[in-house]
Short mmCIF file of C-alpha atoms in Angstrom, two decimals:
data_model
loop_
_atom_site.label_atom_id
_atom_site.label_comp_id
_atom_site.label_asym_id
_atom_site.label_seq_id
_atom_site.Cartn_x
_atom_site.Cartn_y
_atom_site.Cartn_z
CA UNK A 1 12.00 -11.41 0.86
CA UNK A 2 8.42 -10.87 -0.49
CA UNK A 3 8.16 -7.48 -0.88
CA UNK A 4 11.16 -5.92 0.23
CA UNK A 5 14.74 -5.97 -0.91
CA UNK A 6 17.47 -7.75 1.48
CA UNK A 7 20.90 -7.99 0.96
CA UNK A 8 22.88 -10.49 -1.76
CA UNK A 9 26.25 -12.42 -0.54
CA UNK A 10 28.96 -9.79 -1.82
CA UNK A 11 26.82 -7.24 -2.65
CA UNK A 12 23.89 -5.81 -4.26
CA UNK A 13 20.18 -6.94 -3.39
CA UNK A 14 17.29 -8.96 -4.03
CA UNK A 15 13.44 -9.16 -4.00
CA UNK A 16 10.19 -11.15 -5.03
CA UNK A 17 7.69 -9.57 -7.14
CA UNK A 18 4.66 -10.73 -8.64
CA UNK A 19 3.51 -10.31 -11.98
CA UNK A 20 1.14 -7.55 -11.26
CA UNK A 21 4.45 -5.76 -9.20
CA UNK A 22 7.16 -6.20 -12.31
CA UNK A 23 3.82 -5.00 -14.39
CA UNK A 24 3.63 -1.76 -12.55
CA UNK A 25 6.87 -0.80 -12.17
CA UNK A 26 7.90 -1.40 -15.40
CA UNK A 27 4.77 0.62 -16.67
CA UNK A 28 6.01 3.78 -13.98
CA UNK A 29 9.77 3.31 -15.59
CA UNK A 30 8.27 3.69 -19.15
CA UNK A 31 6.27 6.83 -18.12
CA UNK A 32 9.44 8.36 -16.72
CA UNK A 33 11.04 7.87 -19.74
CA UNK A 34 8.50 9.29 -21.72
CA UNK A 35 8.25 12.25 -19.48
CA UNK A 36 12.26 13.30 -19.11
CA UNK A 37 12.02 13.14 -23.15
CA UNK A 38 14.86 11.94 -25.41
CA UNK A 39 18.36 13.14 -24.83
CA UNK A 40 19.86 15.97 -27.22
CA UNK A 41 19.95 15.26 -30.91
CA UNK A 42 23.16 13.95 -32.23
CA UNK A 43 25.12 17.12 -33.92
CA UNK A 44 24.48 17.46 -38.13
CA UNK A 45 28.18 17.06 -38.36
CA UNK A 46 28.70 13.90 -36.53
CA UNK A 47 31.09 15.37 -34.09
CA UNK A 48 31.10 13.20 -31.25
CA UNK A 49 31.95 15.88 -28.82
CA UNK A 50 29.00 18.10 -29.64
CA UNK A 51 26.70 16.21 -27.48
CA UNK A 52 28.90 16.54 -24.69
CA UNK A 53 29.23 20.31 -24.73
CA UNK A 54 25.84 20.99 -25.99
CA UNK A 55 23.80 23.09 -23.50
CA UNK A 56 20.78 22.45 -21.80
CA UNK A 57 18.03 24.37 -21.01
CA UNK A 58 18.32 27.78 -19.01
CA UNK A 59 14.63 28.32 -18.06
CA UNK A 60 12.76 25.70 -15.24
CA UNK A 61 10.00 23.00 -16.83
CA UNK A 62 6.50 24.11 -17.09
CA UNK A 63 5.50 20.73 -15.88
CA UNK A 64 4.92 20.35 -11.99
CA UNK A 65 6.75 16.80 -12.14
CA UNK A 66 9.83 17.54 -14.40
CA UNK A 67 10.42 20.96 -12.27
CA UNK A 68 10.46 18.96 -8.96
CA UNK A 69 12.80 16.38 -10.76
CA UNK A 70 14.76 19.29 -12.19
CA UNK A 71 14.45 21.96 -9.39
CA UNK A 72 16.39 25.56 -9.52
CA UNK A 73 19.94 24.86 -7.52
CA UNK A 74 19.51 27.91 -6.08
CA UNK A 75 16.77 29.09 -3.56
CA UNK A 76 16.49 30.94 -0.33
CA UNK A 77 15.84 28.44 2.45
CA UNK A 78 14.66 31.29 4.52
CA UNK A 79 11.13 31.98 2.18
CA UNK A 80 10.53 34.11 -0.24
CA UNK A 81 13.60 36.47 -0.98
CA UNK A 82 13.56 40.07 -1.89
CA UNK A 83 12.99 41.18 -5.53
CA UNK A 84 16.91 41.51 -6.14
CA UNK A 85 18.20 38.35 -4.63
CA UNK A 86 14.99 36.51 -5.98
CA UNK A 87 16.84 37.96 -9.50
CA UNK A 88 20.11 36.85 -8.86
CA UNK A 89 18.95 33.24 -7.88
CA UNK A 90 16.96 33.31 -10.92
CA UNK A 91 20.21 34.14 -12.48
CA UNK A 92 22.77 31.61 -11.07
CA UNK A 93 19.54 28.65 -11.62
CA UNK A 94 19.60 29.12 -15.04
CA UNK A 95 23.17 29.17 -15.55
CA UNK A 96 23.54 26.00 -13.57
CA UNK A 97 20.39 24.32 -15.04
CA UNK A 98 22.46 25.55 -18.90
CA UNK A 99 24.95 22.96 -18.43
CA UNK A 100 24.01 20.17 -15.81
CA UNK A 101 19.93 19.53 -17.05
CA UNK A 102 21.04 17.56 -20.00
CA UNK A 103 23.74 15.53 -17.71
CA UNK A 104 20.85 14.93 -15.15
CA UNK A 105 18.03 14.20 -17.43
CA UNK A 106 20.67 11.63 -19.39
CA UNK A 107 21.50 10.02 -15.95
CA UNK A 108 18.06 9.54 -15.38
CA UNK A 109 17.19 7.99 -18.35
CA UNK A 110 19.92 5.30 -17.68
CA UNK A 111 18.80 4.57 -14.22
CA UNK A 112 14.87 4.26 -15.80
CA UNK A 113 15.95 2.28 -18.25
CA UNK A 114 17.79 -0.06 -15.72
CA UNK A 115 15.31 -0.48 -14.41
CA UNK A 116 13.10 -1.34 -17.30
CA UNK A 117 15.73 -3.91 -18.61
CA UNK A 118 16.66 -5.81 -15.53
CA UNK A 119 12.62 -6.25 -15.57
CA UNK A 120 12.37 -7.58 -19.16
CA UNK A 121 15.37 -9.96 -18.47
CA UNK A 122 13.28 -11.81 -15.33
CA UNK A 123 12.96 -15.56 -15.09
CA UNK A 124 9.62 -16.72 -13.92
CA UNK A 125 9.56 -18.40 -10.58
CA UNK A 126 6.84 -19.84 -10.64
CA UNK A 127 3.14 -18.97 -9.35
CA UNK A 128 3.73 -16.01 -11.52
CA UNK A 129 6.66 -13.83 -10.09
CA UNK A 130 10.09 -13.88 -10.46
CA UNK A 131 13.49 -13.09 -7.70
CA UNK A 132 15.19 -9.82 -9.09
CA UNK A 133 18.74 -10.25 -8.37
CA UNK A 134 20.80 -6.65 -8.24
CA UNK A 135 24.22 -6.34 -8.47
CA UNK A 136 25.47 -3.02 -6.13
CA UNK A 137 25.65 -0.89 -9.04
CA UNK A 138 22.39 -2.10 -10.46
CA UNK A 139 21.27 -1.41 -6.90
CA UNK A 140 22.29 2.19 -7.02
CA UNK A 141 20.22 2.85 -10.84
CA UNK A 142 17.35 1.38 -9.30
CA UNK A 143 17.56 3.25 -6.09
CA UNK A 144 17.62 6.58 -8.19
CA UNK A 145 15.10 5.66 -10.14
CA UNK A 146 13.01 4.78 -7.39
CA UNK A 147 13.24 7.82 -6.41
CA UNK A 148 12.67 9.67 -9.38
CA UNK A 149 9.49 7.64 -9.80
CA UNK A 150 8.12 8.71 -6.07
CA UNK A 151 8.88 12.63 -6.63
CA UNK A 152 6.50 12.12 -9.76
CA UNK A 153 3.98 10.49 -8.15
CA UNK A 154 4.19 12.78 -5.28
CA UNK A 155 4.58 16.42 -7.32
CA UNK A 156 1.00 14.84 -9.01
CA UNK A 157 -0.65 14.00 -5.88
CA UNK A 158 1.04 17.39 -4.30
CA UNK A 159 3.07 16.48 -1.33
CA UNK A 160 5.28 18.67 -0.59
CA UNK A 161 6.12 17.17 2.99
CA UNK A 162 6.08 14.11 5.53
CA UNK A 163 3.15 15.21 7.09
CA UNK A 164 0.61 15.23 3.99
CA UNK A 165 2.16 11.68 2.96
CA UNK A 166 1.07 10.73 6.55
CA UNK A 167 -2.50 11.68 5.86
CA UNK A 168 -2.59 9.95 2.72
CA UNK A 169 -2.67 6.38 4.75
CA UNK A 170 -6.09 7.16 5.51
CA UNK A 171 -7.90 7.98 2.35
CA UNK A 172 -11.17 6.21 1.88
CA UNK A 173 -11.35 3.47 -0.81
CA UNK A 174 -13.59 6.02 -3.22
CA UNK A 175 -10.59 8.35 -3.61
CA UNK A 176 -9.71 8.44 -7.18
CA UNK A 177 -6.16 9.33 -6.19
CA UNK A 178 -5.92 6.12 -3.56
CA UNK A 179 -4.21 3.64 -6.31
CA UNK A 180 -1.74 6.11 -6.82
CA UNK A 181 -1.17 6.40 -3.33
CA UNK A 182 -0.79 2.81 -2.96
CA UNK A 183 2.08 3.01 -5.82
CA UNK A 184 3.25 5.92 -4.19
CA UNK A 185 3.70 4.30 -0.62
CA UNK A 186 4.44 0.46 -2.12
CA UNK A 187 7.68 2.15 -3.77
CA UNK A 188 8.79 3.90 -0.46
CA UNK A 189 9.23 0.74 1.07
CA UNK A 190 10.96 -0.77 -1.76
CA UNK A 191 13.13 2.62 -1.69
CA UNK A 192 13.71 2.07 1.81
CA UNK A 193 14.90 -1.75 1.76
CA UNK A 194 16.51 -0.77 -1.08
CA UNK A 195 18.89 2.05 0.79
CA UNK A 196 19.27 -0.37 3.78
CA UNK A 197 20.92 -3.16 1.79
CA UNK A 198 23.45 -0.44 0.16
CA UNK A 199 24.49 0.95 3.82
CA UNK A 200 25.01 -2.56 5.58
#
C-alpha cells in the first residue's frame, strides 16, 4: 500500500503516507483553495436563492492556472479558426462560462477541501504516517482534486502534452523546477491508483 491507493472491502480506497506526504498535499489543497478564490458573496437580502442564480464570470482568467482549470467550452479542435468563428466561440464560451464557472469553481472547492479535511482527521500510525481510509465518494473528491492539483502544477511548469511530461523524468538535480516535478509526477501515480480502485 505504501504509496499507492488499493482498493477497500465494499468500496472506496486506501493508502500510506508519511508525514512529509500528508504535509505536502495538504499544503497543494490549501493553495488550490486560495487560488479558485471564495465562492460568490451571500445576497444583501438574505435570499437564499440568489446564490444559486447568481452569474459567474463571462470573460476567461488572466491567470495561466485558473484558465486551464476553467478553459473556454468551446474551441476549434482543428487550430486556429477564422476571425468569425473564432467570434462566435468567443461568444458561446462566455455565455457558458456566465452560468457554469461559479458551479465549477464551488465543486472544486468541495473536492479541495475534502481533501484537506480527511487529512486533518488522520490517526498517526506510527513511525510518523498514517492509513487514509476513503469511502467511494470520498474517493471521487479526492480523485478530482487530484486532478485539479496536477493541471496547476502542470499549466506552471507548461506542459501542454504527454510528451514534455516524458522529458521532465530526466531533469538534472540543479533544476529549480525538479521538486515541482517530483510533486507533479508523485500525484500522477496517486491519480492513477486512485482511478484504478474506482473502475474495479
Amino acid at each position: 500500500m505504501p504509496g499507492h491507493f488499493e482498493p477497500l472491502p465494499g468500496g472506496g480506497a486506501a493508502v500510506a503516507l508519511d508525514d512529509v506526504e500528508i504535509s505536502i498535499i495538504r499544503s497543494l489543497a490549501v493553495q488550490l483553495l486560495e487560488l479558485i478564490g471564495p465562492g460568490p458573496a451571500e445576497d444583501a437580502s438574505g435570499d437564499p436563492l440568489a446564490e444559486l442564480f447568481a452569474e459567474g464570470p463571462s470573460e476567461p482568467p488572466s491567470d495561466p492556472v485558473l484558465h486551464r482549470l476553467f478553459p473556454d467550452a468551446y474551441r476549434d479542435p482543428e487550430g486556429t479558426p477564422g476571425p468569425e468563428k473564432a467570434e462566435e466561440q468567443k461568444a458561446y464560451s462566455a455565455e457558458f462560462r456566465r452560468y457554469t464557472e461559479n458551479d465549477l469553481r464551488a465543486g472544486k472547492r468541495d473536492n479541495a477541501l475534502a481533501v484537506i479535511r480527511s487529512l486533518d482527521a488522520l490517526s498517526p500510525a506510527g513511525e510518523g504516517g498514517a492509513i487514509l481510509e476513503l469511502s467511494p465518494e470520498r474517493s471521487r473528491q479526492w480523485l478530482g482534486a487530484l486532478n485539479d492539483l496536477r493541471l496547476a502544477i502542470g499549466s506552471r511548469l507548461e506542459i501542454s502534452d504527454e510528451d514534455d511530461s516524458d522529458l521532465l523524468f530526466h531533469l538534472p538535480d540543479e533544476d529549480p523546477r525538479k521538486p515541482m516535478v517530483m510533486a507533479y509526477l508523485w500525484l500522477g501515480g496517486l491519480q492513477e491508483t486512485l482511478v484504478n480502485t474506482l473502475v474495479s
